[in-house]
CSV table of C-alpha atoms in Angstrom, one decimal:
chain,number,residue,atom,x,y,z
A,1,MET,CA,33.7,53.7,52.0
A,2,SER,CA,32.7,56.8,53.9
A,3,LEU,CA,29.0,56.3,53.2
A,4,VAL,CA,26.6,54.3,55.4
A,5,LEU,CA,23.9,54.1,52.7
A,6,ASP,CA,24.2,50.8,50.9
A,7,ARG,CA,25.5,50.8,47.3
A,8,ALA,CA,22.2,49.6,45.8
A,9,ALA,CA,20.4,52.6,47.3
A,10,GLN,CA,23.2,55.0,46.2
A,11,ASP,CA,22.8,53.7,42.7
A,12,LEU,CA,19.0,53.8,42.8
A,13,LEU,CA,18.8,57.4,44.0
A,14,PHE,CA,21.9,59.1,42.5
A,15,ARG,CA,24.5,57.1,40.5
A,16,GLU,CA,22.3,55.2,38.1
A,17,ALA,CA,19.2,57.3,38.3
A,18,ARG,CA,18.8,59.6,35.3
A,19,THR,CA,16.5,62.3,34.0
A,20,ALA,CA,14.1,60.5,31.6
A,21,ASN,CA,12.8,61.9,28.4
A,22,ALA,CA,10.9,58.8,27.3
A,23,PHE,CA,8.6,56.4,29.2
A,24,THR,CA,6.9,53.1,28.9
A,25,ASP,CA,3.0,53.0,29.1
A,26,GLU,CA,3.0,51.5,32.6
A,27,PRO,CA,0.7,53.7,34.7
A,28,VAL,CA,1.9,55.5,37.9
A,29,THR,CA,-0.7,54.9,40.5
A,30,ASP,CA,-2.1,57.1,43.3
A,31,GLU,CA,-0.7,54.5,45.7
A,32,GLN,CA,2.8,55.1,44.4
A,33,VAL,CA,2.4,58.9,44.7
A,34,GLN,CA,1.1,58.4,48.2
A,35,ALA,CA,4.1,56.2,49.1
A,36,ILE,CA,6.5,58.8,47.7
A,37,TYR,CA,4.8,61.6,49.6
A,38,ASP,CA,4.7,59.6,52.8
A,39,LEU,CA,8.5,59.2,52.6
A,40,VAL,CA,9.7,62.6,51.5
A,41,LYS,CA,7.3,64.7,53.6
A,42,TYR,CA,9.9,64.2,56.4
A,43,GLY,CA,12.6,66.1,54.5
A,44,PRO,CA,13.6,69.2,56.5
A,45,THR,CA,12.3,72.8,55.8
A,46,ALA,CA,12.8,76.0,57.7
A,47,PHE,CA,10.3,76.0,60.7
A,48,ASN,CA,8.8,72.9,59.1
A,49,GLN,CA,7.0,75.2,56.7
A,50,THR,CA,6.7,72.6,54.0
A,51,PRO,CA,5.3,74.9,51.3
A,52,LEU,CA,5.4,72.4,48.4
A,53,ARG,CA,2.1,71.7,46.7
A,54,ILE,CA,1.7,69.0,44.0
A,55,THR,CA,-0.8,69.0,41.2
A,56,LEU,CA,-1.2,65.7,39.4
A,57,VAL,CA,-2.3,66.2,35.8
A,58,ARG,CA,-4.2,63.1,35.1
A,59,SER,CA,-7.1,64.0,32.7
A,60,PRO,CA,-6.3,64.0,29.0
A,61,GLU,CA,-7.9,67.4,28.7
A,62,ALA,CA,-5.8,68.9,31.5
A,63,ARG,CA,-2.6,67.3,30.0
A,64,GLU,CA,-3.3,69.0,26.7
A,65,ARG,CA,-3.8,72.4,28.3
A,66,LEU,CA,-0.5,71.9,30.2
A,67,VAL,CA,1.5,70.9,27.2
A,68,GLY,CA,0.4,74.1,25.5
A,69,HIS,CA,2.3,76.1,28.1
A,70,LEU,CA,5.6,74.1,27.8
A,71,ALA,CA,8.7,75.0,25.8
A,72,GLU,CA,8.6,73.2,22.4
A,73,GLY,CA,11.3,70.7,23.4
A,74,ASN,CA,9.3,69.6,26.5
A,75,ARG,CA,6.0,68.9,24.7
A,76,ALA,CA,6.2,65.5,23.2
A,77,LYS,CA,7.6,63.7,26.2
A,78,THR,CA,5.1,65.4,28.5
A,79,ALA,CA,2.2,64.5,26.3
A,80,SER,CA,3.2,60.8,26.5
A,81,ALA,CA,4.5,60.5,30.1
A,82,PRO,CA,2.4,58.2,32.3
A,83,LEU,CA,2.0,60.9,35.0
A,84,VAL,CA,2.8,64.6,35.1
A,85,ALA,CA,3.0,66.7,38.2
A,86,ILE,CA,3.2,70.4,38.6
A,87,LEU,CA,5.2,71.3,41.7
A,88,SER,CA,4.5,74.7,43.2
A,89,ALA,CA,5.2,76.9,46.3
A,90,ASP,CA,2.3,78.0,48.4
A,91,ASN,CA,3.0,81.6,49.4
A,92,GLU,CA,0.4,81.4,52.1
A,93,PHE,CA,2.1,78.5,53.9
A,94,HIS,CA,2.2,80.5,57.1
A,95,GLU,CA,-1.5,79.8,57.7
A,96,GLU,CA,-0.5,76.2,58.6
A,97,LEU,CA,2.5,77.2,60.8
A,98,PRO,CA,0.8,77.1,64.2
A,99,HIS,CA,0.0,73.5,63.4
A,100,LEU,CA,3.2,72.6,61.7
A,101,PHE,CA,5.6,74.3,64.2
A,102,PRO,CA,3.9,73.9,67.5
A,103,ALA,CA,7.2,74.6,69.4
A,104,ALA,CA,6.8,78.3,68.4
A,105,PRO,CA,3.4,79.1,66.9
A,106,GLN,CA,4.3,82.8,67.1
A,107,VAL,CA,6.7,82.4,64.2
A,108,LYS,CA,3.7,82.8,61.9
A,109,ASP,CA,3.3,86.5,62.8
A,110,LEU,CA,6.8,87.2,64.0
A,111,PHE,CA,8.6,86.2,60.8
A,112,PHE,CA,6.0,85.7,58.1
A,113,ALA,CA,3.6,88.5,58.3
A,114,GLU,CA,4.8,90.0,55.0
A,115,ARG,CA,4.2,88.5,51.7
A,116,PRO,CA,7.6,89.2,50.1
A,117,VAL,CA,9.3,87.4,53.0
A,118,ARG,CA,6.9,84.5,52.6
A,119,GLU,CA,7.6,84.3,48.8
A,120,ASN,CA,11.3,84.1,49.4
A,121,ALA,CA,11.0,81.5,52.0
A,122,ALA,CA,8.5,79.5,50.0
A,123,ALA,CA,10.7,79.6,46.9
A,124,LEU,CA,13.7,78.2,48.7
A,125,ASN,CA,11.9,75.6,50.9
A,126,ALA,CA,9.6,74.3,48.2
A,127,ALA,CA,12.7,73.9,46.0
A,128,LEU,CA,14.3,71.7,48.7
A,129,GLN,CA,11.1,69.7,48.8
A,130,ALA,CA,11.0,69.4,45.0
A,131,ALA,CA,14.5,67.8,45.3
A,132,TYR,CA,13.2,65.4,48.0
A,133,PHE,CA,10.3,64.6,45.7
A,134,ILE,CA,12.6,63.7,42.8
A,135,VAL,CA,14.6,61.5,45.2
A,136,GLY,CA,11.3,59.9,46.3
A,137,VAL,CA,10.2,59.2,42.7
A,138,ARG,CA,13.5,57.3,42.3
A,139,ALA,CA,13.0,55.5,45.6
A,140,ALA,CA,9.8,54.2,44.1
A,141,GLY,CA,11.8,52.7,41.2
A,142,LEU,CA,10.5,55.3,38.8
A,143,ALA,CA,12.3,57.9,36.7
A,144,ALA,CA,11.6,61.7,37.0
A,145,GLY,CA,11.9,64.2,34.2
A,146,PRO,CA,11.9,67.6,35.9
A,147,MET,CA,11.5,70.6,33.6
A,148,THR,CA,11.7,74.4,34.1
A,149,GLY,CA,11.0,75.3,30.5
A,150,PHE,CA,7.4,76.5,30.6
A,151,ASP,CA,5.3,79.7,30.8
A,152,ALA,CA,5.1,80.0,34.6
A,153,GLU,CA,2.4,82.6,34.5
A,154,GLY,CA,0.3,80.6,32.1
A,155,VAL,CA,0.6,77.5,34.2
A,156,ARG,CA,-0.3,79.4,37.3
A,157,LYS,CA,-3.4,81.0,35.8
A,158,GLU,CA,-4.5,77.7,34.3
A,159,PHE,CA,-3.9,75.3,37.1
A,160,LEU,CA,-3.0,77.0,40.4
A,161,ASP,CA,-4.4,79.2,43.1
A,162,ASP,CA,-3.3,82.8,42.9
A,163,ASP,CA,-1.2,82.3,45.9
A,164,HIS,CA,0.9,79.6,44.4
A,165,THR,CA,4.1,80.0,42.3
A,166,PRO,CA,5.0,77.1,40.0
A,167,LEU,CA,8.5,75.7,40.4
A,168,MET,CA,8.7,72.9,37.9
A,169,VAL,CA,6.8,70.3,35.9
A,170,VAL,CA,7.9,66.7,36.4
A,171,ASN,CA,7.2,63.8,34.1
A,172,ILE,CA,7.1,60.5,36.0
A,173,GLY,CA,7.1,56.9,34.8
A,174,ARG,CA,9.3,53.9,33.9
A,175,PRO,CA,12.0,54.9,31.5
A,176,GLY,CA,11.4,53.8,27.9
A,177,PRO,CA,13.9,53.1,25.1
A,178,ASP,CA,16.6,55.7,24.7
A,179,ALA,CA,15.2,57.5,27.7
A,180,TRP,CA,18.2,59.7,28.3
A,181,TYR,CA,21.2,61.5,26.9
A,182,PRO,CA,24.8,60.4,27.8
A,183,ARG,CA,25.6,61.4,31.3
A,184,SER,CA,27.1,64.9,31.3
A,185,PRO,CA,30.2,65.7,33.2
A,186,ARG,CA,30.1,67.0,36.8
A,187,LEU,CA,32.3,69.6,38.4
A,188,GLU,CA,35.3,68.3,40.3
A,189,PHE,CA,35.2,68.5,44.1
A,190,GLU,CA,37.9,71.2,44.0
A,191,GLN,CA,35.8,73.3,41.7
A,192,VAL,CA,32.9,73.3,44.2
A,193,VAL,CA,34.3,72.9,47.7
A,194,THR,CA,36.6,75.4,49.3
A,195,THR,CA,37.8,75.5,52.9
A,196,VAL,CA,38.4,78.5,55.2
B,1,MET,CA,5.0,48.5,49.6
B,2,SER,CA,5.2,50.9,46.6
B,3,LEU,CA,8.8,51.8,47.2
B,4,VAL,CA,11.8,50.0,45.9
B,5,LEU,CA,14.3,51.6,48.2
B,6,ASP,CA,14.9,49.3,51.2
B,7,ARG,CA,13.4,50.2,54.6
B,8,ALA,CA,16.7,50.8,56.2
B,9,ALA,CA,17.7,53.4,53.6
B,10,GLN,CA,14.2,55.1,53.9
B,11,ASP,CA,14.8,55.4,57.6
B,12,LEU,CA,18.4,56.6,57.3
B,13,LEU,CA,17.5,59.3,54.8
B,14,PHE,CA,14.0,60.4,55.7
B,15,ARG,CA,12.0,58.7,58.4
B,16,GLU,CA,14.5,58.6,61.3
B,17,ALA,CA,16.8,61.3,60.1
B,18,ARG,CA,16.3,64.5,62.0
B,19,THR,CA,17.6,68.1,62.0
B,20,ALA,CA,20.3,68.1,64.7
B,21,ASN,CA,20.9,71.0,67.2
B,22,ALA,CA,23.6,69.3,69.2
B,23,PHE,CA,26.6,67.2,68.1
B,24,THR,CA,29.3,64.9,69.6
B,25,ASP,CA,33.0,65.9,69.3
B,26,GLU,CA,33.7,63.3,66.6
B,27,PRO,CA,35.3,65.1,63.6
B,28,VAL,CA,33.8,65.2,60.1
B,29,THR,CA,36.6,64.4,57.7
B,30,ASP,CA,37.4,65.8,54.3
B,31,GLU,CA,37.1,62.2,53.1
B,32,GLN,CA,33.5,62.1,54.3
B,33,VAL,CA,32.7,65.4,52.6
B,34,GLN,CA,34.3,64.1,49.4
B,35,ALA,CA,32.2,60.9,49.5
B,36,ILE,CA,29.0,63.0,50.1
B,37,TYR,CA,29.9,65.2,47.1
B,38,ASP,CA,30.8,62.3,44.9
B,39,LEU,CA,27.3,60.9,45.5
B,40,VAL,CA,25.1,63.9,45.3
B,41,LYS,CA,26.8,65.6,42.4
B,42,TYR,CA,24.7,63.4,40.2
B,43,GLY,CA,21.4,65.0,41.4
B,44,PRO,CA,19.6,66.6,38.4
B,45,THR,CA,19.7,70.4,37.7
B,46,ALA,CA,18.4,72.3,34.7
B,47,PHE,CA,20.9,72.0,31.8
B,48,ASN,CA,23.2,70.3,34.4
B,49,GLN,CA,24.1,73.8,35.6
B,50,THR,CA,25.0,72.6,39.1
B,51,PRO,CA,25.4,76.1,40.6
B,52,LEU,CA,25.9,75.0,44.2
B,53,ARG,CA,29.1,75.9,45.9
B,54,ILE,CA,30.2,74.7,49.3
B,55,THR,CA,32.5,76.6,51.8
B,56,LEU,CA,33.7,74.4,54.6
B,57,VAL,CA,34.3,76.6,57.7
B,58,ARG,CA,37.1,74.7,59.5
B,59,SER,CA,39.4,77.3,61.2
B,60,PRO,CA,38.4,78.5,64.6
B,61,GLU,CA,38.9,82.1,63.5
B,62,ALA,CA,36.6,81.6,60.5
B,63,ARG,CA,34.0,79.8,62.6
B,64,GLU,CA,33.9,82.7,65.1
B,65,ARG,CA,33.4,85.2,62.2
B,66,LEU,CA,30.6,83.1,60.8
B,67,VAL,CA,28.8,82.8,64.2
B,68,GLY,CA,28.7,86.6,64.5
B,69,HIS,CA,26.4,86.7,61.4
B,70,LEU,CA,24.0,84.1,62.7
B,71,ALA,CA,20.6,84.7,64.4
B,72,GLU,CA,21.0,84.4,68.2
B,73,GLY,CA,19.3,81.0,68.3
B,74,ASN,CA,21.8,79.5,65.8
B,75,ARG,CA,25.0,80.6,67.5
B,76,ALA,CA,25.8,78.1,70.2
B,77,LYS,CA,25.1,75.0,68.1
B,78,THR,CA,27.1,76.4,65.2
B,79,ALA,CA,30.0,77.3,67.5
B,80,SER,CA,30.2,73.7,68.7
B,81,ALA,CA,29.4,71.7,65.6
B,82,PRO,CA,32.2,69.4,64.2
B,83,LEU,CA,31.8,71.0,60.8
B,84,VAL,CA,29.9,73.9,59.3
B,85,ALA,CA,29.3,74.4,55.6
B,86,ILE,CA,28.1,77.6,53.8
B,87,LEU,CA,26.0,76.5,50.8
B,88,SER,CA,25.8,79.2,48.1
B,89,ALA,CA,24.6,79.7,44.5
B,90,ASP,CA,27.2,80.7,41.9
B,91,ASN,CA,25.4,83.3,39.7
B,92,GLU,CA,28.2,83.0,37.1
B,93,PHE,CA,27.6,79.2,36.7
B,94,HIS,CA,27.0,79.8,33.0
B,95,GLU,CA,30.8,80.0,32.4
B,96,GLU,CA,31.0,76.3,33.0
B,97,LEU,CA,28.0,75.4,30.8
B,98,PRO,CA,29.8,74.6,27.6
B,99,HIS,CA,31.7,71.9,29.6
B,100,LEU,CA,28.7,70.8,31.7
B,101,PHE,CA,26.2,70.6,28.9
B,102,PRO,CA,28.1,69.5,25.9
B,103,ALA,CA,24.9,68.4,24.1
B,104,ALA,CA,24.0,72.1,23.6
B,105,PRO,CA,26.9,74.5,24.5
B,106,GLN,CA,24.9,77.3,22.9
B,107,VAL,CA,22.6,77.3,25.9
B,108,LYS,CA,25.1,79.5,27.8
B,109,ASP,CA,24.5,82.5,25.5
B,110,LEU,CA,21.0,81.6,24.4
B,111,PHE,CA,19.4,81.4,27.8
B,112,PHE,CA,21.9,82.7,30.4
B,113,ALA,CA,23.3,85.9,28.9
B,114,GLU,CA,21.5,88.0,31.4
B,115,ARG,CA,22.4,88.2,35.1
B,116,PRO,CA,18.8,88.3,36.5
B,117,VAL,CA,17.9,85.1,34.6
B,118,ARG,CA,21.0,83.5,35.9
B,119,GLU,CA,20.2,84.5,39.5
B,120,ASN,CA,16.8,83.0,39.3
B,121,ALA,CA,18.0,79.8,37.8
B,122,ALA,CA,20.9,79.5,40.3
B,123,ALA,CA,18.6,80.1,43.2
B,124,LEU,CA,16.3,77.3,42.3
B,125,ASN,CA,18.9,74.8,41.1
B,126,ALA,CA,21.3,75.4,44.0
B,127,ALA,CA,18.4,74.9,46.3
B,128,LEU,CA,17.8,71.5,44.7
B,129,GLN,CA,21.4,70.7,45.2
B,130,ALA,CA,21.3,71.8,48.8
B,131,ALA,CA,18.6,69.3,49.4
B,132,TYR,CA,20.6,66.6,47.7
B,133,PHE,CA,23.5,67.6,49.9
B,134,ILE,CA,21.4,67.2,53.1
B,135,VAL,CA,20.3,63.8,51.9
B,136,GLY,CA,24.0,63.0,51.2
B,137,VAL,CA,25.0,64.0,54.7
B,138,ARG,CA,22.5,61.6,56.0
B,139,ALA,CA,23.7,58.9,53.6
B,140,ALA,CA,27.1,59.3,55.4
B,141,GLY,CA,25.4,58.4,58.7
B,142,LEU,CA,25.7,62.0,59.9
B,143,ALA,CA,23.1,64.5,60.9
B,144,ALA,CA,22.6,67.9,59.2
B,145,GLY,CA,21.4,71.1,60.9
B,146,PRO,CA,20.5,73.4,58.0
B,147,MET,CA,19.8,77.1,58.9
B,148,THR,CA,18.5,80.1,57.1
B,149,GLY,CA,18.6,82.4,60.0
B,150,PHE,CA,21.7,84.6,59.3
B,151,ASP,CA,22.7,87.9,57.8
B,152,ALA,CA,23.0,86.9,54.1
B,153,GLU,CA,24.8,90.0,53.0
B,154,GLY,CA,27.2,89.8,55.9
B,155,VAL,CA,28.1,86.2,55.2
B,156,ARG,CA,28.5,87.0,51.5
B,157,LYS,CA,30.9,89.8,52.1
B,158,GLU,CA,32.9,87.9,54.7
B,159,PHE,CA,33.2,84.5,53.0
B,160,LEU,CA,32.1,84.5,49.4
B,161,ASP,CA,32.9,85.9,46.0
B,162,ASP,CA,30.7,88.8,44.9
B,163,ASP,CA,29.0,86.5,42.4
B,164,HIS,CA,27.7,84.1,45.0
B,165,THR,CA,24.5,84.2,46.9
B,166,PRO,CA,24.4,82.3,50.2
B,167,LEU,CA,21.5,79.9,50.6
B,168,MET,CA,22.0,78.3,54.0
B,169,VAL,CA,24.5,77.3,56.6
B,170,VAL,CA,24.6,73.7,57.6
B,171,ASN,CA,26.0,72.2,60.8
B,172,ILE,CA,27.2,68.6,60.2
B,173,GLY,CA,28.2,65.9,62.7
B,174,ARG,CA,27.0,63.0,64.8
B,175,PRO,CA,24.0,63.9,66.9
B,176,GLY,CA,24.7,64.5,70.6
B,177,PRO,CA,22.4,64.2,73.6
B,178,ASP,CA,19.0,65.8,73.1
B,179,ALA,CA,19.9,66.7,69.6
B,180,TRP,CA,16.4,67.4,68.4
B,181,TYR,CA,12.9,68.6,69.2
B,182,PRO,CA,10.0,66.2,69.0
B,183,ARG,CA,9.1,65.5,65.4
B,184,SER,CA,6.6,68.2,64.2
B,185,PRO,CA,3.5,67.1,62.3
B,186,ARG,CA,3.4,67.0,58.5
B,187,LEU,CA,0.6,68.0,56.2
B,188,GLU,CA,-1.7,65.2,55.1
B,189,PHE,CA,-1.5,64.0,51.5
B,190,GLU,CA,-4.9,65.5,50.8
B,191,GLN,CA,-3.6,68.9,51.9
B,192,VAL,CA,-0.7,68.8,49.5
B,193,VAL,CA,-1.7,66.8,46.5
B,194,THR,CA,-4.6,67.7,44.1
B,195,THR,CA,-5.5,66.0,40.9
B,196,VAL,CA,-6.8,67.6,37.7
């Protein structure tokens, strides 16, 4: 009753959406990825730094190389998913800040001159954007299968610029038969929220 | 056209939603926070670890203490917001894993026996949940004002358990007059997405 978002949207994005481990053969098009990006690009980040970068692994040869860097349990589903995306943080995001944060272009040099500061900011803010992206995949009527079980350094060397840190690999498609495990329990409100 | 989510929901959560810097006096109730949590608790995390913890800063005395730890530019708006929440990562989340991930309770000891591993996992997964929370605030028809400009160690010592790492402080309420800056530009699809 306290939510404004309609029930169908709540179900689509959170209540009925599930992490998929099996997919149908239906392709995920570039148009769908563009529509997802054009929605979730508006999600907030600190100073609008938007450090998330997305690598779509489409060629069979690239897919095979990626699968080799995944934990054993993540290989079969990733080999057969319609689309796989590597989500990474660009630690040199500050180069775009004068354009992205025109209200205070000095922020680039004032706050982000040092690489360790940028790495911390990019890790947090790209993670926020990764969550927006997962929500966006669901908004497109697709299921996401985010995974952190992979050799990060191997993926970085194989697929990314030196300045990028991989955050997760996400399988994307329509859920196939037996696509998920039973829903696991969640913590109660009282276990998570305290008031001072 | 490629999205299933209806246009009103797209606007509510992403296109028209904005980071607010000014709020009306209308209170944000515990019922609203409960409804937000009950929606976004379903957002996916690795092994369902759900490390996000939320501290609602409701008493005037606690609010004043919090404001003292914020960057200068974040003080006035936080002093006057209807509700302020500290979002943090619980680095001891693994204690709940046998309950939260019943499919493989051994994950607790197999993957998360070491604190640095837990800190890395909690930082990423609590950030995902922070983004779901921001989306949830918007789903309640409210505006969020997330901030990372604060003395993290000061906030931790003052408000949190030793095992928690603060991620962000979020002002929550109905946007007031002149609540936001003009929308800043976003990166083009081609600047963010590459295909291999």
